[in-house]
Coordinates of C-alpha atoms in Angstrom, one line a residue:
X22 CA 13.2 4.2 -15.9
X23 CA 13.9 2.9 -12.3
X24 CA 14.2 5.6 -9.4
X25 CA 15.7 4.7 -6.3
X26 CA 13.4 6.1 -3.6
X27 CA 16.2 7.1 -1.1
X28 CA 18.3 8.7 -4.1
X29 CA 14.9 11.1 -5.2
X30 CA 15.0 11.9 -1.3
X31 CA 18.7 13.0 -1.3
X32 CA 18.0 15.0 -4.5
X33 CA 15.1 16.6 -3.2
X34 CA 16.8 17.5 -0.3
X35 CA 19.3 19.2 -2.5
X36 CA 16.9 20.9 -4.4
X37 CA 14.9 22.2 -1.5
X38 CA 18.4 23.8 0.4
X39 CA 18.2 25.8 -2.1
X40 CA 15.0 27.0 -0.9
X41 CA 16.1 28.0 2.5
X42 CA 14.0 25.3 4.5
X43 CA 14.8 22.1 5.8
X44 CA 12.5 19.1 7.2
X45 CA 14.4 19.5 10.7
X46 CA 12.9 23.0 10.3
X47 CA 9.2 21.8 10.5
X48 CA 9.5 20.1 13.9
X49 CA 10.1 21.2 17.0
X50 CA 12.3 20.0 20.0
X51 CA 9.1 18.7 21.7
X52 CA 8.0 16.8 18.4
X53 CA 11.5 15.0 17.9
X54 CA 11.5 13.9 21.4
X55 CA 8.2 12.1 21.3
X56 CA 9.2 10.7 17.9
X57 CA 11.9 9.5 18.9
X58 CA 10.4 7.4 21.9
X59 CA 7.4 6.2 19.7
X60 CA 9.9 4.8 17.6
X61 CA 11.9 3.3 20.8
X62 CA 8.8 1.7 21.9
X63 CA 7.9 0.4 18.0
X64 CA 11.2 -1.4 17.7
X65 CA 9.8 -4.0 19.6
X66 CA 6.2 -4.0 18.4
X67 CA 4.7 -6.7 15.7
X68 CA 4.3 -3.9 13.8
X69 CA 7.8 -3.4 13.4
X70 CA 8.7 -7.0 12.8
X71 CA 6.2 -6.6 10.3
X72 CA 8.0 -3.5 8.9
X73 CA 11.6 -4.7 8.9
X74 CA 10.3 -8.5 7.2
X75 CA 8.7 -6.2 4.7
X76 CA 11.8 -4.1 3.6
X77 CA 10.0 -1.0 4.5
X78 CA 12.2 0.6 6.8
X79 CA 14.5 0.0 9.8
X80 CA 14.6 0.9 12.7
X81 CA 17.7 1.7 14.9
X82 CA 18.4 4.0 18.1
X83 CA 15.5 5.8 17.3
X84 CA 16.0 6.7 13.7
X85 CA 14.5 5.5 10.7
X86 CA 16.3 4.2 7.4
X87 CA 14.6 3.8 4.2
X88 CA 15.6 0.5 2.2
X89 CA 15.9 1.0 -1.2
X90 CA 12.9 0.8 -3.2
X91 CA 12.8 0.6 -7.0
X92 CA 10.2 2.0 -8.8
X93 CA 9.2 1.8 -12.3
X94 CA 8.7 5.4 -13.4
X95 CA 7.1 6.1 -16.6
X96 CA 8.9 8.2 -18.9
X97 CA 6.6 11.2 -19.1
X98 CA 5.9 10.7 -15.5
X99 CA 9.6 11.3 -14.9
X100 CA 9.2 14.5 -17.2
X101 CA 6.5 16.0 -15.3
X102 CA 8.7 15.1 -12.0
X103 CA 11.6 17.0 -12.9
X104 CA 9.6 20.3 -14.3
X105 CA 7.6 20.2 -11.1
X106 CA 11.0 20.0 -8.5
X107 CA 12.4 22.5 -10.5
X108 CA 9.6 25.3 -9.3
X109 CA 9.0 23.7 -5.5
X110 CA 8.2 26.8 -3.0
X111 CA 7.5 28.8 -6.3
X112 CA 3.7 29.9 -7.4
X113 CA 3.1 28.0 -10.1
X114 CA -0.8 29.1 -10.9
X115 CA -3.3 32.2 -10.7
X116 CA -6.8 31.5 -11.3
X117 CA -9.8 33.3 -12.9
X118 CA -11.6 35.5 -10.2
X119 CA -14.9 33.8 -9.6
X120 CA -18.0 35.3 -8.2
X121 CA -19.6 34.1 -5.4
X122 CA -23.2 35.3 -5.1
X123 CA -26.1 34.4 -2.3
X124 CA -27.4 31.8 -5.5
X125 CA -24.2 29.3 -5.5
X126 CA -24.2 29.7 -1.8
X127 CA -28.3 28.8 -1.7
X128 CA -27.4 25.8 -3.5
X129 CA -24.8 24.4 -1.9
X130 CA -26.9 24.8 1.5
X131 CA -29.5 22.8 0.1
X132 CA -27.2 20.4 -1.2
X133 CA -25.1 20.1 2.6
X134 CA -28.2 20.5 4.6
X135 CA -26.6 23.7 6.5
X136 CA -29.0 26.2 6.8
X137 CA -27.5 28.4 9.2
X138 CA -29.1 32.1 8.6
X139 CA -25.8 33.1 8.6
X140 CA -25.4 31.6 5.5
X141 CA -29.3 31.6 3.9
X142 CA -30.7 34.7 5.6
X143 CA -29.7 38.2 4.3
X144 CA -32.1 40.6 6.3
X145 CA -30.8 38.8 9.5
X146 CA -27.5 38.8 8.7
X147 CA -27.2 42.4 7.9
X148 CA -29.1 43.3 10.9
X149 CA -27.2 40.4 13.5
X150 CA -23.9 39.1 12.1
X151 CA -20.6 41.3 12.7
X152 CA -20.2 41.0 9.0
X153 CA -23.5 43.4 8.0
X154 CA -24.0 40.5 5.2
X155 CA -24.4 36.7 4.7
X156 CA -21.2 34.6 4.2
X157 CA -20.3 31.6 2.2
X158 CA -20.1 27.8 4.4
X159 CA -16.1 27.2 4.5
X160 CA -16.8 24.3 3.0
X161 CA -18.3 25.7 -0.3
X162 CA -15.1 27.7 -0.6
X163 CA -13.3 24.3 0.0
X164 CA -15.3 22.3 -2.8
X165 CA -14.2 25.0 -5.3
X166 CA -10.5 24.8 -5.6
X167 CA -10.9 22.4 -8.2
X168 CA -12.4 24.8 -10.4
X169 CA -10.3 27.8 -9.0
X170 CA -7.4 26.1 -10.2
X171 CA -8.3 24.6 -13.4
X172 CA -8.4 21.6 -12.6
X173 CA -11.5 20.3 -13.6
X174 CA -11.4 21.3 -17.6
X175 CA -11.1 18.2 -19.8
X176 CA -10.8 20.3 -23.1
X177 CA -7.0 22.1 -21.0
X178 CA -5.8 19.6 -18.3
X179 CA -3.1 20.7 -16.0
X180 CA -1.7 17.7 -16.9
X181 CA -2.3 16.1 -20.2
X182 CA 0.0 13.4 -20.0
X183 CA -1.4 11.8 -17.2
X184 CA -3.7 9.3 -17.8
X185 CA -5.8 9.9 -14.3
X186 CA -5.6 12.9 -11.8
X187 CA -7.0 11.7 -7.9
X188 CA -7.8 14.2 -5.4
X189 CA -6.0 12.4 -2.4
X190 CA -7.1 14.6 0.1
X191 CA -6.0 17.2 2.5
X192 CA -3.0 17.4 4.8
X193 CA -4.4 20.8 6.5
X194 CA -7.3 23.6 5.9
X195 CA -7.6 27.1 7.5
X196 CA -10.2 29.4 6.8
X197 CA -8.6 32.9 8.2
X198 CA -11.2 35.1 6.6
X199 CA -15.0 35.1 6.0
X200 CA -16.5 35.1 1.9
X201 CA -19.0 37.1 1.9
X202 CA -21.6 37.2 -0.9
X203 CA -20.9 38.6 -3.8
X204 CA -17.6 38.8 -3.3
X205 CA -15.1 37.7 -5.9
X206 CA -12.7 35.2 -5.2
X207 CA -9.4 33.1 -6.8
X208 CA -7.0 30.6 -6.1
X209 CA -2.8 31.1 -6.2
X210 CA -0.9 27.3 -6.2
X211 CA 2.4 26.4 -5.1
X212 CA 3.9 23.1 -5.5
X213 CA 5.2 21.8 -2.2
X214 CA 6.3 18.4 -2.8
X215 CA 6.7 16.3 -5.7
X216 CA 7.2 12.2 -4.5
X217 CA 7.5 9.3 -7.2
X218 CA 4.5 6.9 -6.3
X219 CA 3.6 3.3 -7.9
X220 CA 2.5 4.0 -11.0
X221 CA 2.7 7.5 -10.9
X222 CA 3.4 10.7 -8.6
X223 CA 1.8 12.7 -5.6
X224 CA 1.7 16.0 -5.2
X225 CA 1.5 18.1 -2.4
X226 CA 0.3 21.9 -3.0
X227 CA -0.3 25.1 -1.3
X228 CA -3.7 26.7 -2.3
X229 CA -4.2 30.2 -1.3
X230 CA -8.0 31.5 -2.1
X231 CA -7.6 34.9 -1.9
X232 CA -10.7 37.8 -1.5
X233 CA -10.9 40.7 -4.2
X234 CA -10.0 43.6 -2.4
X235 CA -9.3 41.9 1.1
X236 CA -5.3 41.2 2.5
X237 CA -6.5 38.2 4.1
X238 CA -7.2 35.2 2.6
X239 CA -10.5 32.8 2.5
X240 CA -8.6 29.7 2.6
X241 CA -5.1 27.9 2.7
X242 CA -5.2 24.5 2.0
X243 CA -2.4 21.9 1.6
X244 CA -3.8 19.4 -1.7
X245 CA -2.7 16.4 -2.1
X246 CA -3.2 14.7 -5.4
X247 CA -2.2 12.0 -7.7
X248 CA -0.5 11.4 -10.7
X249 CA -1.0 8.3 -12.6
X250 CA 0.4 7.6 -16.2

């Protein structure tokens, strides 16, 4: 099946005015301004030569037009597409709680090389830090939404149809609230994007870690992962 890359935008669009947000809604006046020069200032750059020879885009009074771009979209891929637009802005996926003790967070400071004794050293921690305890590193919390969101079990795969699942990295992390140990902790997923990809799809989620017991969360993270079939 071939999907026109500027008709999936106009259909998302549709789909997501349904969700009461719109991309103009994400930028400010400030942000569109400076856009718009950069892009004045690129229309007569190699790199937009480059662009325009390459049918990527073009560029014109300080807007950008897609071209049309086919892409071969595998059948399940488009499957897993259209269940995944349907539930944008929705929370797809509650995880297990998981427990983490002065042990996992031990391990992963010898593992990172961060001893900080905010981290490694009880006694002084419960006598010096404002939180009367030691804490997990914000990064520990970060290398666990993989298993907080079952995505790491081969025997159940969040999606069994692909043939490959890529962590693509992070568009933004925020760490509002301390884990401390022995805490229990667990992930909550939305699905913020879903864009057809060569060979596949990317995703873009929300990941929530929230704390047993605490109303503010140990971690929002935007994922971004790929899809390939």
């Amino acid at each position: 099946m071939k999907v026109k890359v500027v008709d999936f935008i106009k259909r998302k669009r549709e789909v997501l005015s349904h969700h009461q947000f719109e991309f103009k809604d994400w930028l400010s006046p400030s942000i569109r301004d400076y856009w718009i020069e950069f892009l004045n200032k690129a229309n007569s750059s190699h790199f937009a030569t480059w662009v325009k020879d390459h049918n990527l885009v073009s560029i014109s009074n300080g807007e950008t037009v897609s071209e049309p771009i086919e892409i071969e979209m595998h059948q399940e891929a488009t499957k897993v597409m259209n269940e995944l637009t349907a539930s944008l802005g929705e929370e797809i996926h509650v995880g297990e709680w998981l427990t983490v003790d002065q042990l996992r967070i031990n391990n992963f400071a010898n593992v990172t090389d961060d001893h900080q004794w905010i981290h490694t050293d009880p006694e002084k921690a419960a006598a010096e830090s404002p939180f009367k305890t030691t804490i997990a590193h914000g990064f520990l919390t970060l290398s666990l939404l993989s298993v907080l969101t079952d995505s790491v079990d081969p025997a159940s795969p969040k999606f069994p149809s692909a043939k490959m699942t890529v962590n693509y990295g992070l568009n933004q992390v925020r760490f509002p609230y301390p884990v401390k140990s022995g805490v229990n902790i667990r992930a909550r997923t939305k699905i913020q994007s879903v864009t057809p990809i060569k060979r596949g799809l990317e995703i873009v989620q929300e990941i929530t870690v929230e704390i047993e017991g605490c109303r503010r969360p140990a971690c929002v993270a935007e994922s971004v992962m790929r899809l390939y079939f």
